[in-house]
Every structure is written in structure tokens, then in C-alpha cells.
mmCIF file of C-alpha atoms and ligand atoms in Angstrom:
data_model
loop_
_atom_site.group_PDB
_atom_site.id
_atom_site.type_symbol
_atom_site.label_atom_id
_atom_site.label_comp_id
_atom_site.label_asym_id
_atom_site.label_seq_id
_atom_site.Cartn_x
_atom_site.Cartn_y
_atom_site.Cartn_z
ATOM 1 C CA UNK A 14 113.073 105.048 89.246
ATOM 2 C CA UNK A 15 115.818 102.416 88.703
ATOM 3 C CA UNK A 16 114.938 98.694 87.236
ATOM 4 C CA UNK A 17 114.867 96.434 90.288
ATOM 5 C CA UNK A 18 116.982 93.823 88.391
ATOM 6 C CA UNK A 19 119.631 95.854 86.709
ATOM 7 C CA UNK A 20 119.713 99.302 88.486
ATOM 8 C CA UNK A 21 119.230 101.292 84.932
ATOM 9 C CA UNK A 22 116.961 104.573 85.301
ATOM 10 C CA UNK A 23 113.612 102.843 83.703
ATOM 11 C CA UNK A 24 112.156 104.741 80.890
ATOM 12 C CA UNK A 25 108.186 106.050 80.141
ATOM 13 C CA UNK A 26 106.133 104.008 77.593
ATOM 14 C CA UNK A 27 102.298 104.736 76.683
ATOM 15 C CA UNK A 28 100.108 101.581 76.911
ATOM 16 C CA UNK A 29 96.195 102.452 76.046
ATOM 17 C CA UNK A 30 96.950 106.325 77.417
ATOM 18 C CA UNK A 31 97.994 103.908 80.429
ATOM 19 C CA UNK A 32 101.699 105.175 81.466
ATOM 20 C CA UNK A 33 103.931 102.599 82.079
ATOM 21 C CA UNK A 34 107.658 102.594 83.368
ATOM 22 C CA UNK A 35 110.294 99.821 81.172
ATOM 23 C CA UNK A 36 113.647 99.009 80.975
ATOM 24 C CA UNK A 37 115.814 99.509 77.947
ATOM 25 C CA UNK A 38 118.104 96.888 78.444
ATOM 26 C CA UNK A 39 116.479 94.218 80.401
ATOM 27 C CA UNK A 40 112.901 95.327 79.182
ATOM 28 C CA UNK A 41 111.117 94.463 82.196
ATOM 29 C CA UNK A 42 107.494 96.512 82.845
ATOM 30 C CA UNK A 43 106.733 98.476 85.815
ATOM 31 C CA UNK A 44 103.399 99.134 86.469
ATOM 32 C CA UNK A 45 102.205 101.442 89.454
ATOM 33 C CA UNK A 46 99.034 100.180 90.835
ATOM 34 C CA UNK A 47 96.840 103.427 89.890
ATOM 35 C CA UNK A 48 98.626 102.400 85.836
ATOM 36 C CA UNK A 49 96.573 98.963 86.657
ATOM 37 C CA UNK A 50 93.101 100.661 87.734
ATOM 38 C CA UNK A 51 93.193 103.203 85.542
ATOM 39 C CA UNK A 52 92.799 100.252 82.889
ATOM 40 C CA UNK A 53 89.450 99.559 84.610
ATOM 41 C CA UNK A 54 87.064 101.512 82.672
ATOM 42 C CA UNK A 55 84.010 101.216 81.354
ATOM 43 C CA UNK A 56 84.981 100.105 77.618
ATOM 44 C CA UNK A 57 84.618 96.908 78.930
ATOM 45 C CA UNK A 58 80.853 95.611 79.029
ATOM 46 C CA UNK A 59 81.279 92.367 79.546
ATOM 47 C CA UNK A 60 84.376 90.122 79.145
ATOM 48 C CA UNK A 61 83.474 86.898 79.773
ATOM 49 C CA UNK A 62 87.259 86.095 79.863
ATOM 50 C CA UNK A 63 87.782 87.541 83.323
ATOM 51 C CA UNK A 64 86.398 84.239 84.744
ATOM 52 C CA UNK A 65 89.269 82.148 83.622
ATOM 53 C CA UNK A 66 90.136 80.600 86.986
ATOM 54 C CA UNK A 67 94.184 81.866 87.165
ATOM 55 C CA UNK A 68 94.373 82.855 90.440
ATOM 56 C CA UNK A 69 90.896 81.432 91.615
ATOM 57 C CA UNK A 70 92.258 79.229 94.634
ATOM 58 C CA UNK A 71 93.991 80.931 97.345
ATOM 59 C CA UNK A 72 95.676 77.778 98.796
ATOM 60 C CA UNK A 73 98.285 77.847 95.108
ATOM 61 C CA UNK A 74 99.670 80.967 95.279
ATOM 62 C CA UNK A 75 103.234 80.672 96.695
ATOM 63 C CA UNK A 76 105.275 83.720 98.275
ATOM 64 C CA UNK A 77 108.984 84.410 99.314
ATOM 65 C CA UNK A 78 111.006 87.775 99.157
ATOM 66 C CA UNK A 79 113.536 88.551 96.842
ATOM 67 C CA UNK A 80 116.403 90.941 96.975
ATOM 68 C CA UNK A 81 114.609 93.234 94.943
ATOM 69 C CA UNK A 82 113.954 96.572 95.586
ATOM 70 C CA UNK A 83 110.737 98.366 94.177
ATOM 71 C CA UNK A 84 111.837 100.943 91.779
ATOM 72 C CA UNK A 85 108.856 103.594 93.910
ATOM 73 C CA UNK A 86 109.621 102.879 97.289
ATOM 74 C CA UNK A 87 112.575 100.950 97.521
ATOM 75 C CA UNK A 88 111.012 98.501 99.553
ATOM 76 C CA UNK A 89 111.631 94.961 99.177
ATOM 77 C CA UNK A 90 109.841 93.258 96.047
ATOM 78 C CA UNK A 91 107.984 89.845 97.135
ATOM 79 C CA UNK A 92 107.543 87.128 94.506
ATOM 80 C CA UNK A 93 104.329 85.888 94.276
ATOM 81 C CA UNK A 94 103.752 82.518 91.888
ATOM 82 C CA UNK A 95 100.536 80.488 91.466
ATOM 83 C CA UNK A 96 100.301 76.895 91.384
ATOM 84 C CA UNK A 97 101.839 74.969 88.446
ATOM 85 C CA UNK A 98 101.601 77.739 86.412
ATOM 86 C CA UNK A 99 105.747 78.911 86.677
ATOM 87 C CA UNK A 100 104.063 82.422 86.492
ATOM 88 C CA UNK A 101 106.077 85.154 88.956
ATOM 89 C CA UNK A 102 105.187 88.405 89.380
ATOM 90 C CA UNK A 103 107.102 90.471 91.548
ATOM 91 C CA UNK A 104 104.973 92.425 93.985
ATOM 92 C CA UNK A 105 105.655 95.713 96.256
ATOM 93 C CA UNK A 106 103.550 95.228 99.437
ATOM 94 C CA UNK A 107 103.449 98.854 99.981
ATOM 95 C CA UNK A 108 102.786 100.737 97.071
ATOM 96 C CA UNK A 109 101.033 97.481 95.377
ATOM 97 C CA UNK A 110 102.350 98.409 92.195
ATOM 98 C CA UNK A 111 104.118 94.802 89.842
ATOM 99 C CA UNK A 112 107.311 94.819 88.403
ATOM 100 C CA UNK A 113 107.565 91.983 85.499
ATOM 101 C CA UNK A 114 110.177 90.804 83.738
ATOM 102 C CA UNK A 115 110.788 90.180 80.088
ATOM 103 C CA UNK A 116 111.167 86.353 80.614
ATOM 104 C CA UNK A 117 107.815 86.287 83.024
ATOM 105 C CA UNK A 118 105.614 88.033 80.060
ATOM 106 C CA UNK A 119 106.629 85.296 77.879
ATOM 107 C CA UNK A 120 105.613 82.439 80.469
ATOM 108 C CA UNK A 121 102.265 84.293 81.583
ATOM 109 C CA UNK A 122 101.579 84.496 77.871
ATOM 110 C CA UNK A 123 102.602 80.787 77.307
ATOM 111 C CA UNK A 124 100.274 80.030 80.139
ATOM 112 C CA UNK A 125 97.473 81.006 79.084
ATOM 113 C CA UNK A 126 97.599 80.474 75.740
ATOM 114 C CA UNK A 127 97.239 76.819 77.626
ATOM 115 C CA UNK A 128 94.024 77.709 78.562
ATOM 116 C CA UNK A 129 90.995 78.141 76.178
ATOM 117 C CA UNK A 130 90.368 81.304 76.935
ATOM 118 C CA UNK A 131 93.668 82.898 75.436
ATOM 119 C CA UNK A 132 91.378 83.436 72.152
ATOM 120 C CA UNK A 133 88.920 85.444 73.768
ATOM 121 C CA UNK A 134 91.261 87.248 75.691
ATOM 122 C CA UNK A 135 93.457 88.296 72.887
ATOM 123 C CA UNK A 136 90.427 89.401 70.546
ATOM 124 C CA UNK A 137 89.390 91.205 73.206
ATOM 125 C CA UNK A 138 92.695 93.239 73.293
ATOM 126 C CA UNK A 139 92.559 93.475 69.325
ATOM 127 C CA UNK A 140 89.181 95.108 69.558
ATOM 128 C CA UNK A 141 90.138 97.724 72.150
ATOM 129 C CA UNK A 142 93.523 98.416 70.190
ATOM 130 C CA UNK A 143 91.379 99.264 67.200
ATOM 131 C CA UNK A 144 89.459 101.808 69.169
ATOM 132 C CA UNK A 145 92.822 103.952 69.517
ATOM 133 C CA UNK A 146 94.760 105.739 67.268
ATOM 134 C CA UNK A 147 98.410 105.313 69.191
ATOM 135 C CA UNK A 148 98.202 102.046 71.074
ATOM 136 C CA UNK A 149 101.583 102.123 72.120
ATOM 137 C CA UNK A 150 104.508 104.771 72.547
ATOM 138 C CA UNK A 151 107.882 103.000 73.439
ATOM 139 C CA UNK A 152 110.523 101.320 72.463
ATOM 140 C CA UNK A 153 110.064 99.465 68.699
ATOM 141 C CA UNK A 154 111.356 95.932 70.306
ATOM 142 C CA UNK A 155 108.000 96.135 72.514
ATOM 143 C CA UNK A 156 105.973 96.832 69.972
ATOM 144 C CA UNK A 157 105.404 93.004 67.895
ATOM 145 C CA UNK A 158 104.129 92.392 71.090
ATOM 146 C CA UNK A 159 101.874 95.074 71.369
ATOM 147 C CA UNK A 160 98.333 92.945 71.706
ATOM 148 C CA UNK A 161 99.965 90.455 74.508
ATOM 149 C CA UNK A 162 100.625 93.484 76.703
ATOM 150 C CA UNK A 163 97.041 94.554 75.988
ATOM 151 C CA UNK A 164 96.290 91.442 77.498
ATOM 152 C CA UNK A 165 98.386 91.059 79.855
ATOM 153 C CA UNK A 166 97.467 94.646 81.265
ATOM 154 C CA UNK A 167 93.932 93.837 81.062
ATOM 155 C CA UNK A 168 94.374 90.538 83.326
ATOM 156 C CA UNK A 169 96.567 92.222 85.771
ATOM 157 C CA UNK A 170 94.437 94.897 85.722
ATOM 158 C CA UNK A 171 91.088 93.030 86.710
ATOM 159 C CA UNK A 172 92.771 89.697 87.967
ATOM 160 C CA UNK A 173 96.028 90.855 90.158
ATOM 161 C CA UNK A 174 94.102 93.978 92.018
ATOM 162 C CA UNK A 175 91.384 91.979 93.110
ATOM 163 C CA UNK A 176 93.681 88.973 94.584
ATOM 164 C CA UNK A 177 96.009 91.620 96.137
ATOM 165 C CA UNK A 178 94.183 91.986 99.137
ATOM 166 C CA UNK A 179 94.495 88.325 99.921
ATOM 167 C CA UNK A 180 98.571 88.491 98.695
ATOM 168 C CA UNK A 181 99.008 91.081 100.818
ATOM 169 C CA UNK A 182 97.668 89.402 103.551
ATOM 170 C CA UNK A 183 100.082 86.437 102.827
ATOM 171 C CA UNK A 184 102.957 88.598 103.065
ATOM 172 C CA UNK A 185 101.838 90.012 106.233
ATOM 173 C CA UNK A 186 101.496 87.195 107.845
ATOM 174 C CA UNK A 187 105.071 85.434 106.309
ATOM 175 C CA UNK A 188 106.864 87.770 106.874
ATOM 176 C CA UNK A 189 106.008 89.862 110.034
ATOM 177 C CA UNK A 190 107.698 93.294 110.256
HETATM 178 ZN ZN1 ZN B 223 116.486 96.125 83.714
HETATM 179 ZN ZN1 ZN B 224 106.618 100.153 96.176
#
């Protein structure tokens, strides 16, 4: 699989057992859609964080195509942002899995360390990562940010795959084949 912004072979990382797919020199994160469920599991009793409202109203979420290509299917990547939020994730309509880039981490992090919640979310990820021995196998530049991927996965994970039937209906609908 190549990266969808600089066309270099993307390399394996381990994430929570979770593969996921990076890029050495732009390190952007690829992450299939099965990487995303598999995340879903049943460590998770009862995070009260999931109810933070990103992504709550379907009339803010913005979409437009981008001359990306998905690094699976080499289909066009659509961008999908969400209200004021300057949060883009880049989305493949057919094999639903999100490429993000470096730069976008840092905003979606910024964001919602905006919102109260960040806390709870982030001791959340600090708990799991104590109940593994290897959190992360990658590249060492990836790894100070270690818990904010956690995070990250985890809201993508829960948030992103249950809003992706609606995106995907947006994109269907914008953009008729
Ligand atoms: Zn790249
Ligand atoms: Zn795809």
C-alpha cells in the first residue's frame, strides 16, 4: 500500500495488538476499517466519554473529494470535516477504512482537548495502555505520542464507524457515480 499523499510504500505499526499501516516520511496513519472495530471490545465497560457530542449533528459535517487515492483500493479518498472544528479525515467510501495525516492528529487532538472531556478520554487511554505489556511497535517519533493515538483510535473507533453510515450516504448522494 502506498501513502495517499506522498506515494511511499506505508509501513506496519502495532497499536493495542491493533495493526496499523504509517508513513515514514510524512507519518500519516492508515487505518482499515476492521483495525477500527477490532478496537471495539469488551475492555470497555462504560466510557462515559463516548457521549462527547463531536460528530452529534448531521447537518455540520462537510464533504468534497480530494485527489487522493486510498492506499487499499485506489479509489478516490473523500474529505469529510465537521463543523468549526478544522478536523479532516480522509475517508474511502468503499473499503471505509481513514487515512489521517500527521497535521490532522494534531488538530483532532487540539480539538478536543477544547472540550472537557479530553481528561476523561485520555485517562481512559492511560488505563488501557497499562493493561498491555507492548502498547506500541513502530517508529520511535510516534511513540511520545503514544496515549493521543490511544485516544484517537478509541474515538474513531466508536465515534467515526457509527457516523459512517450517514457519511457514506453524503457521498452517495454528492457525488453520484
Ligand atoms: Zn506519506
Ligand atoms: Zn479503500
Amino acid at each position: 500500500m502506498e501513502c495517499p499523499s506522498c506515494k511511499k510504500e506505508l509501513e506496519p505499526a502495532t497499536l493495542l495488538n491493533t495493526d496499523v499501516d504509517y508513513c515514514s516520511s510524512c507519518s500519516g496513519l492508515w487505518f482499515d476499517k476492521d483495525e477500527l472495530n477490532q478496537v471495539k471490545d469488551k475492555r470497555d465497560p462504560e466510557i462515559n466519554w463516548l457521549d462527547i457530542d463531536l460528530w452529534k449533528y448531521e447537518a455540520k459535517f462537510e464533504i468534497s473529494k480530494t485527489g487522493r487515492l486510498c492506499p487499499c483500493c485506489r479509489m478516490p479518498l473523500y474529505e469529510v470535516r465537521y463543523d468549526n472544528s478544522r478536523v479532516r479525515i480522509d475517508l474511502c467510501n468503499l473499503c471505509c477504512g481513514i487515512w489521517l495525516d500527521q497535521g490532522e492528529f494534531k488538530k483532532i487532538i487540539a480539538y478536543l482537548k477544547d472540550k472537557a472531556d479530553y481528561e476523561v478520554m485520555y485517562n481512559f487511554s492511560k488505563n488501557l495502555a497499562r493493561e498491555f505489556g507492548e502498547i506500541f511497535v513502530g517508529p520511535e517519533s510516534m511513540k511520545k505520542e503514544i496515549l493521543d493515538f490511544l485516544t484517537l483510535l478509541k474515538l474513531l473507533g466508536y465515534k467515526f464507524s457509527i457516523r459512517h453510515p450517514f457519511v457514506a450516504r453524503m457521498i452517495n448522494v454528492g457525488f453520484p457515480k
